[in-house]
Short mmCIF file of C-alpha atoms and ligand atoms in Angstrom, two decimals:
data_model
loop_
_atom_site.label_atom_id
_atom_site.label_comp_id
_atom_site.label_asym_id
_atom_site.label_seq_id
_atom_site.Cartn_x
_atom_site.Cartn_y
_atom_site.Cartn_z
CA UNK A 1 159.25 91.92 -110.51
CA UNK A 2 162.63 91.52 -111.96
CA UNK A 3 163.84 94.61 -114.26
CA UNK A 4 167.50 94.07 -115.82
CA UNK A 5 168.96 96.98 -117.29
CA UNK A 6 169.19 94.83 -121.04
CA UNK A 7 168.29 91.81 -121.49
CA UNK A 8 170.55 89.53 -124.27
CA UNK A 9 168.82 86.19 -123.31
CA UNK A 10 165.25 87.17 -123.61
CA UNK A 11 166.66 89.15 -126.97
CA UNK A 12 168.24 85.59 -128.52
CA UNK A 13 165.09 83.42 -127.85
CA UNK A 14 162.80 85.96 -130.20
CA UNK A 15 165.52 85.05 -133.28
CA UNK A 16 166.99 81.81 -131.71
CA UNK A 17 166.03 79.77 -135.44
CA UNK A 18 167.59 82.65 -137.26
CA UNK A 19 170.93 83.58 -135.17
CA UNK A 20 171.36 79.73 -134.77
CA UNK A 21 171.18 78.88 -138.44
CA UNK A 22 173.41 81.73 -139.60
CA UNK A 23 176.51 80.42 -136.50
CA UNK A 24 176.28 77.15 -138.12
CA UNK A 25 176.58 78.35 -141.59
CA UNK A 26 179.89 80.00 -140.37
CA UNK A 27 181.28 77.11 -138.37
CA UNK A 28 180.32 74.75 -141.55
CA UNK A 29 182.14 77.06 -143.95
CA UNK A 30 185.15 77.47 -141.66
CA UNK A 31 184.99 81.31 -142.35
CA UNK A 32 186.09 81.82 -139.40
CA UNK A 33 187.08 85.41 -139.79
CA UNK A 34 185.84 88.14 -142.09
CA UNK A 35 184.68 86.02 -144.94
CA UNK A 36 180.89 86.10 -146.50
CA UNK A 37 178.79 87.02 -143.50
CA UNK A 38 181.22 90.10 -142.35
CA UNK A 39 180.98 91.21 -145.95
CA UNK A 40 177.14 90.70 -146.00
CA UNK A 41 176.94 92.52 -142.88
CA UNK A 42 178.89 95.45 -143.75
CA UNK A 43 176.98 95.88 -146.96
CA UNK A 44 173.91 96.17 -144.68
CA UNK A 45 175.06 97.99 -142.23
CA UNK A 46 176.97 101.07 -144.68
CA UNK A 47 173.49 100.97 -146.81
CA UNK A 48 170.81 101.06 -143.26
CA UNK A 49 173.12 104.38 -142.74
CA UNK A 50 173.31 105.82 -146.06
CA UNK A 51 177.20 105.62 -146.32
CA UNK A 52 179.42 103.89 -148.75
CA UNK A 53 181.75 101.35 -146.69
CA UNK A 54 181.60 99.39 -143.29
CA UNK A 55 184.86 98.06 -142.70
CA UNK A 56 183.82 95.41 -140.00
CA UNK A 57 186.71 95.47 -137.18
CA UNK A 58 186.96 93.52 -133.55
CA UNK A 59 185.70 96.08 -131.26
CA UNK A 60 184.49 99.99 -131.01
CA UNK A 61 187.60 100.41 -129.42
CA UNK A 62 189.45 99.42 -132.96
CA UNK A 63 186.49 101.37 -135.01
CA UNK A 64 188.13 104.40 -133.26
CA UNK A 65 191.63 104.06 -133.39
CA UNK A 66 192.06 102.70 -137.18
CA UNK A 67 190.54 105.90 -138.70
CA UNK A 68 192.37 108.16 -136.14
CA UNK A 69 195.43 106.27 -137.73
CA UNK A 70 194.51 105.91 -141.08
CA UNK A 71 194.06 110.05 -141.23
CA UNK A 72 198.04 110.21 -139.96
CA UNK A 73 197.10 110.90 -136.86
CA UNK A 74 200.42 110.36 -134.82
CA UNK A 75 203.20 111.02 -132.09
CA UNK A 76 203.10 115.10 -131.13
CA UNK A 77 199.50 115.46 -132.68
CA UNK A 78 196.29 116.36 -130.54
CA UNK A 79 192.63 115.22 -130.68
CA UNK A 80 189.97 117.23 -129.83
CA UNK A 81 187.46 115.07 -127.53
CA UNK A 82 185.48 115.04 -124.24
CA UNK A 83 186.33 114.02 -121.02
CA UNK A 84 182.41 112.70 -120.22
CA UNK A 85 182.40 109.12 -122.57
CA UNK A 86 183.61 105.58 -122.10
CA UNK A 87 187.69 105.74 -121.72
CA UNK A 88 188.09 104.27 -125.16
CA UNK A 89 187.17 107.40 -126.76
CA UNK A 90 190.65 108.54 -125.01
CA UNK A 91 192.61 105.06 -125.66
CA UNK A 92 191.89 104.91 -129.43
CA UNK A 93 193.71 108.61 -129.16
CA UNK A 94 196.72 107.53 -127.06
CA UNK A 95 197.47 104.30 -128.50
CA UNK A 96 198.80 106.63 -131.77
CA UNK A 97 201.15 108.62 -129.36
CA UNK A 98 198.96 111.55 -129.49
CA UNK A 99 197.18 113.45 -126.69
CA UNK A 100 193.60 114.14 -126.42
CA UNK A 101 192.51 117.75 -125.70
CA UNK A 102 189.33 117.52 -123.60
CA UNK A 103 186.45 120.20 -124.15
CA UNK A 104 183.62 119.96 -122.04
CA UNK A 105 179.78 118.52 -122.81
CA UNK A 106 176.26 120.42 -123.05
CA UNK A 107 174.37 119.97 -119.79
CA UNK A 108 171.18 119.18 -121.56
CA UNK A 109 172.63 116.78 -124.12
CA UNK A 110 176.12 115.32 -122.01
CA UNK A 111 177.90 115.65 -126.01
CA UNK A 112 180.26 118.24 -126.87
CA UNK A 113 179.54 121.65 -126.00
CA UNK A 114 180.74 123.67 -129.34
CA UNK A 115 181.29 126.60 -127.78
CA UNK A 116 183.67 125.24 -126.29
CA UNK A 117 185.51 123.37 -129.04
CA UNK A 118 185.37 126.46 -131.00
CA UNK A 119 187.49 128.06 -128.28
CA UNK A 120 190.11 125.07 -127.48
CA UNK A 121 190.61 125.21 -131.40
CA UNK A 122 191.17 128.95 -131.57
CA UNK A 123 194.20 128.55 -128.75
CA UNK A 124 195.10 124.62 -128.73
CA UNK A 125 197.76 124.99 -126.34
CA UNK A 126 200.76 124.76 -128.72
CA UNK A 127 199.71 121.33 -130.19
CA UNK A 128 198.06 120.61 -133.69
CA UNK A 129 194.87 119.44 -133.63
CA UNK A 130 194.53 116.21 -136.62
CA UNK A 131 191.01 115.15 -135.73
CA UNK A 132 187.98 116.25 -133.78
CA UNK A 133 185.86 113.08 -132.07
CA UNK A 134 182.74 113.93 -130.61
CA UNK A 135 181.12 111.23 -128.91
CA UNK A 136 177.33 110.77 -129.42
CA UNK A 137 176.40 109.82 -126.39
CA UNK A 138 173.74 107.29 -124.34
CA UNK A 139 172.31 107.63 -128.65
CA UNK A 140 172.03 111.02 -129.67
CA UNK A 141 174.39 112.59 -131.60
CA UNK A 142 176.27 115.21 -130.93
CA UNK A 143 175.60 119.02 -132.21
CA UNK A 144 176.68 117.72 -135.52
CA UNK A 145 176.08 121.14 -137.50
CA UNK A 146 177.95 123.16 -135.52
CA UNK A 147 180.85 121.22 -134.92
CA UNK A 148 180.78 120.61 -138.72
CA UNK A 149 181.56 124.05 -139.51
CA UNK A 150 183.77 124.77 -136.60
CA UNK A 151 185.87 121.50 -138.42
CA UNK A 152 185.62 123.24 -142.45
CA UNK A 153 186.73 126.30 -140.95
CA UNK A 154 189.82 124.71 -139.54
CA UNK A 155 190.31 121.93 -141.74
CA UNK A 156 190.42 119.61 -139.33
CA UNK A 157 188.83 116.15 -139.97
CA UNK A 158 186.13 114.72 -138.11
CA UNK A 159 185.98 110.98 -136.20
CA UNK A 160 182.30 109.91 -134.67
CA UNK A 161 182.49 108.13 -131.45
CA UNK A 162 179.12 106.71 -132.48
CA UNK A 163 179.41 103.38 -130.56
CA UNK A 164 176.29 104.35 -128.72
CA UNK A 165 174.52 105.71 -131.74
CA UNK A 166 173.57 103.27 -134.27
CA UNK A 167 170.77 104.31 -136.64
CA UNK A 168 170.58 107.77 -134.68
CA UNK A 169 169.72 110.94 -136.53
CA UNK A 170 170.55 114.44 -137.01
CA UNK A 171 168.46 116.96 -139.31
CA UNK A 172 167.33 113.85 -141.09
CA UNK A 173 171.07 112.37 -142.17
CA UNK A 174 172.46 109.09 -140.10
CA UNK A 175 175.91 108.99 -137.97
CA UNK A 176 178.13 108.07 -140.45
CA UNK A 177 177.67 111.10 -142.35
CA UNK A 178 178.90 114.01 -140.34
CA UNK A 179 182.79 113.27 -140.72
CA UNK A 180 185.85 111.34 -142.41
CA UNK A 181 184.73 108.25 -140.35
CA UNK A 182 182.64 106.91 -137.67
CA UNK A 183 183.36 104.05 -135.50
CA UNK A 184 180.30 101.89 -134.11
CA UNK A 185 180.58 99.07 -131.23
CA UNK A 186 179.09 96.03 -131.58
CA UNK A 187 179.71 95.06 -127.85
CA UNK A 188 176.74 92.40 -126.99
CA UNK A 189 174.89 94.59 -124.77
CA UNK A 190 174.71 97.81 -127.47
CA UNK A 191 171.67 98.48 -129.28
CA UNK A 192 173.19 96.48 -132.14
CA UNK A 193 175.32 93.86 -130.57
CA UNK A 194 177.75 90.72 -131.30
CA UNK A 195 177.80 87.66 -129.45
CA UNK A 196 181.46 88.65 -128.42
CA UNK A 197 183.48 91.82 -129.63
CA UNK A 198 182.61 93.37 -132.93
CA UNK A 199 182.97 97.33 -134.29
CA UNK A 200 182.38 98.91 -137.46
CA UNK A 201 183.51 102.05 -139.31
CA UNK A 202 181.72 104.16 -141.60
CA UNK A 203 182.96 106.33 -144.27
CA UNK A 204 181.56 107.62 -147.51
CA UNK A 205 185.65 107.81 -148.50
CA UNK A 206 186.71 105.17 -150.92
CA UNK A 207 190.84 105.62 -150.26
CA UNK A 208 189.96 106.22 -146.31
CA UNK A 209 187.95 102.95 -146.98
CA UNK A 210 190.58 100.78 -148.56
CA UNK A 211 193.22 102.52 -146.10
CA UNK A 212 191.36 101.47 -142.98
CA UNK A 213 191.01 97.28 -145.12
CA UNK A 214 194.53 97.40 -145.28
CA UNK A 215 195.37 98.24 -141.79
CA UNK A 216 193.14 96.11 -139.67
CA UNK A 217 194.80 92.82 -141.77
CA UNK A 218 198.62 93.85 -141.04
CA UNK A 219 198.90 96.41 -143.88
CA UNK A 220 198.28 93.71 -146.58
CA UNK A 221 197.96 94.89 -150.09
CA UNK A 222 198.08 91.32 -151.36
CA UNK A 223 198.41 87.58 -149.78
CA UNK A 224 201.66 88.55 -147.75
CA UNK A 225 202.41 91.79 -149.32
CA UNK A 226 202.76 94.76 -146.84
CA UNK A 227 202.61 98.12 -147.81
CA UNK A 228 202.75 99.62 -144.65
CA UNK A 229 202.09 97.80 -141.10
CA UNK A 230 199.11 98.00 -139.31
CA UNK A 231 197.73 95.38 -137.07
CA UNK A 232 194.78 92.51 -136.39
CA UNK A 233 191.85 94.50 -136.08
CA UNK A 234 189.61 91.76 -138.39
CA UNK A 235 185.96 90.71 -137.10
CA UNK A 236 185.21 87.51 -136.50
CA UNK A 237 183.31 85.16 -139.25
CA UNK A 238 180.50 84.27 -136.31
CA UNK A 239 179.95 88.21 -135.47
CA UNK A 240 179.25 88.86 -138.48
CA UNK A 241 176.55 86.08 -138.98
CA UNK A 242 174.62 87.42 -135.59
CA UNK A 243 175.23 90.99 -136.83
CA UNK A 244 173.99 90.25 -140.44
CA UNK A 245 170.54 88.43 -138.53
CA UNK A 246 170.26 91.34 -135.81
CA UNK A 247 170.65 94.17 -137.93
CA UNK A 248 167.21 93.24 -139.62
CA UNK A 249 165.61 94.00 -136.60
CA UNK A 250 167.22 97.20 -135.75
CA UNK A 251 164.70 99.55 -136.84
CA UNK A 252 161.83 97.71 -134.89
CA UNK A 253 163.92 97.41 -131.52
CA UNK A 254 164.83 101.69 -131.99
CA UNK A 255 161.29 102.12 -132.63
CA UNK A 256 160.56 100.14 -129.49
CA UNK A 257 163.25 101.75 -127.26
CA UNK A 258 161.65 105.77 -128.54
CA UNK A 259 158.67 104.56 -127.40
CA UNK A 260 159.65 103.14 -124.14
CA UNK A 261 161.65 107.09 -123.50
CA UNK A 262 158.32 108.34 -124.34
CA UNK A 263 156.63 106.24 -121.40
CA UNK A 264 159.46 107.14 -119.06
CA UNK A 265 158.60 110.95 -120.01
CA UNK A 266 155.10 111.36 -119.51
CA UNK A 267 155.39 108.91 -116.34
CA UNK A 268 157.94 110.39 -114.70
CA UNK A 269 157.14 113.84 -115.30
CA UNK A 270 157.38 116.04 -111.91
CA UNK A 271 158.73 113.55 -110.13
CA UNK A 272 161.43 115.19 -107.51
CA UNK A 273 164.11 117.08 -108.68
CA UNK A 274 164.51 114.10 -111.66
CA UNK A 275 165.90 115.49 -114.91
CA UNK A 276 164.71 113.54 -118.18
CA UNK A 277 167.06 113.55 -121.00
CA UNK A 278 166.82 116.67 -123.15
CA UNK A 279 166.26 115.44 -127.03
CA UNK A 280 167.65 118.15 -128.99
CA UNK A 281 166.16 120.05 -132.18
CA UNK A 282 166.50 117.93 -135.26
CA UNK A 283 167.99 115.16 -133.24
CA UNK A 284 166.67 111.23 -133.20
CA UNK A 285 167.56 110.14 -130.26
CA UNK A 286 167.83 106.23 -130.30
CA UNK A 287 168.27 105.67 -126.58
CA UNK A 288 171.05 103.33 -125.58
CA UNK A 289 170.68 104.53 -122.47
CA UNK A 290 167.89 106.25 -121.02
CA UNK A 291 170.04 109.01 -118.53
CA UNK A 292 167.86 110.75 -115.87
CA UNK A 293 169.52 113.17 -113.16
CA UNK A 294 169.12 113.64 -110.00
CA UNK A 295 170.87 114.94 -107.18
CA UNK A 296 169.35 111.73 -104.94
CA UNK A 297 171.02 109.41 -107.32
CA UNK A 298 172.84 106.74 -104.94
CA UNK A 299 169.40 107.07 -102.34
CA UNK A 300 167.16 106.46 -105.88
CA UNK A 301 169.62 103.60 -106.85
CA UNK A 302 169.39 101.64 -103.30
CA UNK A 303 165.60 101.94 -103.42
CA UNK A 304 165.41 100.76 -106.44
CA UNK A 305 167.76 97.54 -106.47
CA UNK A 306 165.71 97.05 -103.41
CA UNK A 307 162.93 96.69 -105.95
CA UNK A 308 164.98 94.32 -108.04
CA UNK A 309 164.92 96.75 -110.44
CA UNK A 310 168.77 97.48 -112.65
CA UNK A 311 170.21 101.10 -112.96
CA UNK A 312 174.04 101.83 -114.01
CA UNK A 313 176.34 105.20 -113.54
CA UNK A 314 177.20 105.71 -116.94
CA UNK A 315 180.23 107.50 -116.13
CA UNK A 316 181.19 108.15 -112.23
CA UNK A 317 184.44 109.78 -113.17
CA UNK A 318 184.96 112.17 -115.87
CA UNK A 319 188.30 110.97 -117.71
CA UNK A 320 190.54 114.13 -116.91
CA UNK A 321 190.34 112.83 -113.12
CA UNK A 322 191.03 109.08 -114.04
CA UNK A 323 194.50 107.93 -112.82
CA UNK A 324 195.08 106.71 -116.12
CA UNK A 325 194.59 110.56 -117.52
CA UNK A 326 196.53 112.00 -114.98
CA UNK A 327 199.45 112.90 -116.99
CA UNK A 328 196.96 115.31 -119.04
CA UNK A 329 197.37 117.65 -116.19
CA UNK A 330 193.73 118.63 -115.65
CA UNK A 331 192.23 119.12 -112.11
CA UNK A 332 188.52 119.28 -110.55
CA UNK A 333 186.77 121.83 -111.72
CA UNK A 334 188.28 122.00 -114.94
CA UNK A 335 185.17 120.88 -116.93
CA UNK A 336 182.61 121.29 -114.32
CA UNK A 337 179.67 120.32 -116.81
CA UNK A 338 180.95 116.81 -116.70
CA UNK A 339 182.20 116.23 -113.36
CA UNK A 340 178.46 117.49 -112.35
CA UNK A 341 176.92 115.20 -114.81
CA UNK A 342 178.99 112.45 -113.30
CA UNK A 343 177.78 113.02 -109.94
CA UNK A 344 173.93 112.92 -110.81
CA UNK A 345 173.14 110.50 -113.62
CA UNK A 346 171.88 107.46 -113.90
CA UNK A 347 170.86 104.86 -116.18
CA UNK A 348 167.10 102.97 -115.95
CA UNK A 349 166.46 99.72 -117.81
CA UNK A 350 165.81 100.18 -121.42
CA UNK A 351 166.01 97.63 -124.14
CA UNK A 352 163.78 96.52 -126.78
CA UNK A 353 162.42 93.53 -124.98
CA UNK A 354 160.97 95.96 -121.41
CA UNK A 355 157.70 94.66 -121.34
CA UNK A 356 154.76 97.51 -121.01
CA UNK A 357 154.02 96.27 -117.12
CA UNK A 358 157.61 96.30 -116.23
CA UNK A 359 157.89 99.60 -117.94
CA UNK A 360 155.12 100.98 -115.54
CA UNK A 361 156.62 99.25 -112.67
CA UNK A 362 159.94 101.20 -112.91
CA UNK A 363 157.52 104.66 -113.45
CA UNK A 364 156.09 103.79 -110.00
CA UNK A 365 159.10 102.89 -107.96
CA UNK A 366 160.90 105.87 -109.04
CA UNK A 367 157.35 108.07 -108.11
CA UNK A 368 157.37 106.10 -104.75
CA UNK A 369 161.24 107.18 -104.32
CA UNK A 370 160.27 110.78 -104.55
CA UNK A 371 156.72 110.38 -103.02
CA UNK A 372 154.75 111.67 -105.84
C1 LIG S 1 181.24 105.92 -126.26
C2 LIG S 1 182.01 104.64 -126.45
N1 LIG S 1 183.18 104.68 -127.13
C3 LIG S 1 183.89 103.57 -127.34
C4 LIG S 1 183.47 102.33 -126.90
C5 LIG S 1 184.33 101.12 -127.11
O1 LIG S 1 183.66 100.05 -127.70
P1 LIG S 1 184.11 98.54 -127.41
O2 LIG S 1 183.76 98.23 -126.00
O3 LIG S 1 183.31 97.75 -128.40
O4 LIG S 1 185.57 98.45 -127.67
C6 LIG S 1 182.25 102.24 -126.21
C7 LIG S 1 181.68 100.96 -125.76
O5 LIG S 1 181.84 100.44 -124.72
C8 LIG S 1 181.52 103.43 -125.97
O6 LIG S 1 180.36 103.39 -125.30
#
């Protein structure tokens, strides 16, 4: 039996009508970009969070970097982030000439450890920290009320990486509500995704809002009147359309994907040395990725592609030992909790539409794998 790690196809047949419909409404408009579905969507999207504003942009990539900029963040500055995340957490930092200063993760969670934070902020090595982004990764956020405080003590503004983490909780209050901003990705294969690139931002500020408006459309104030430049960061018409259709689903597919973590739990439970994700405290976990450990991982992968069953490495290389981060000047064993993370984890299919069999049939090759 086939498993694939997500499954967009099977995903588009249960709303073909729907998703169909709303592309044609675009392409019979001609609005091709932003226009009345983005503007639908982001009302959605801003109210299913609890937040003021979406400002719809083309990629999670952009729904980092615009707030990073639209806070000043600049040449000279630092950000405080983590090394253990998709690179773009890192670009979205370096694109504004500033440098991100990596704290390591939580072993039970993989998000930032604030310990740690709290102790890069109290010596920052000469540089002035603008913004603190902790990433809330595979869908859980981050430890949201301590990093808070450790941010109001210094000032210091916070940016949510929470491109893995839409709809995800913590002590009852969406992402979107922790910082000045949070960026989402709608890359297709997220738990909310576009049928190309999409990201969002979040913010309950109204000039951060209109700030952020003015720079993804070239820093226009009015029909060719620039204020200030920015860029094209706009999403397209057609995004916004499958967006605005997907989004009513969102709830149901989260609901779906808890459920599925829960089977994975109780099914894999004692199996090997296997290490189930820890769901912390207060935390809602919506489960882009459902991250077990194990110090088998490439044996466990073989056997089960051998199965025809998909896994990913969500990351292999922590981003202080990237080539592209080299010029950070951080070595192995500088944040061992995320080099050893990236040496055990791995990814097992999980999306909405894993039937219950094929969820069982990934619970018994991974018992096979370990012989229990
Ligand atoms: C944690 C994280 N940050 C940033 C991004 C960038 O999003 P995008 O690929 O939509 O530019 C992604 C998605 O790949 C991500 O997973």
């Amino acid at each position: 039996m086939k498993v694939p790690l997500a499954d967009l196809h099977a995903q588009y047949l249960t709303l073909k009508p729907d998703i169909d419909a709303a592309i044609q409404d675009v392409v019979s408009t001609s609005q091709f970009i932003l226009g009345k579905a983005v503007a639908n969507f982001e009302r959605s999207f801003a109210d299913a969070h609890g937040v003021k504003h979406c400002v719809g942009v083309g990629s999670g990539t952009d729904a980092l970097h615009v707030p990073l900029w639209a806070l000043g963040v600049g040449r000279g500055d630092a950000v405080a982030t983590v090394p253990f995340t998709f690179i773009a957490t890192l670009e979205a930092v370096s694109l504004l000439g500033a440098t991100p200063l990596l704290v390591d993760i939580d072993p039970g969670t993989f998000t930032m450890d604030p310990n740690r934070l709290a102790e890069l902020l109290r010596s920052p090595k000469g540089k002035s920290v603008k913004a603190i982004m902790p990433v809330h990764l595979y869908g859980q956020t981050a430890a949201m009320q301590e990093i808070s405080a450790i941010a109001a003590l210094h000032g210091i503004p916070i940016v949510e990486d929470a491109c893995q983490a839409h709809l995800a909780r913590y002590g009852g209050r969406y992402v979107g509500n922790f910082g000045a901003a949070a960026g989402f990705s709608f890359y297709p294969g997220k738990n909310l995704g576009a049928y190309g690139e999409a990201g969002g931002i979040l913010t309950n500020d109204d000039a951060l809002a209109l700030r952020m408006r003015q720079l993804r459309d070239h820093g226009q104030v009015e029909k060719y009147k620039h204020a200030f430049w920015g860029h094209n960061y706009r999403m397209d018409g057609i995004q916004g359309a499958v967006l605005g259709v997907k989004l009513k689903m969102l709830r149901t597919w989260t609901e779906r994907r808890r459920e599925i973590a829960g089977r994975y739990r109780s099914g894999l439970a004692g199996a090997g040395d296997l290490a189930m994700p820890t769901e912390a405290p207060g935390c809602e976990h919506v489960y882009h990725l459902f991250v077990v450990r194990t110090k088998r991982r490439a044996a466990l992968q073989t056997f089960l592609a051998d199965r025809e069953i998909s896994t990913a490495v969500a990351y292999p290389i922590p981003l202080h030992l990237q080539e592209a981060y080299r010029h950070l000047g951080y070595g192995p064993g500088d944040f061992p909790v995320s080099e050893r993370a990236a040496d055990e984890v791995l990814a097992l299919p999980m999306h909405a539409d894993l039937s219950d069999i094929q969820v069982k049939f990934v619970i018994e090759g991974v018992r096979a794998f370990f012989g229990a």
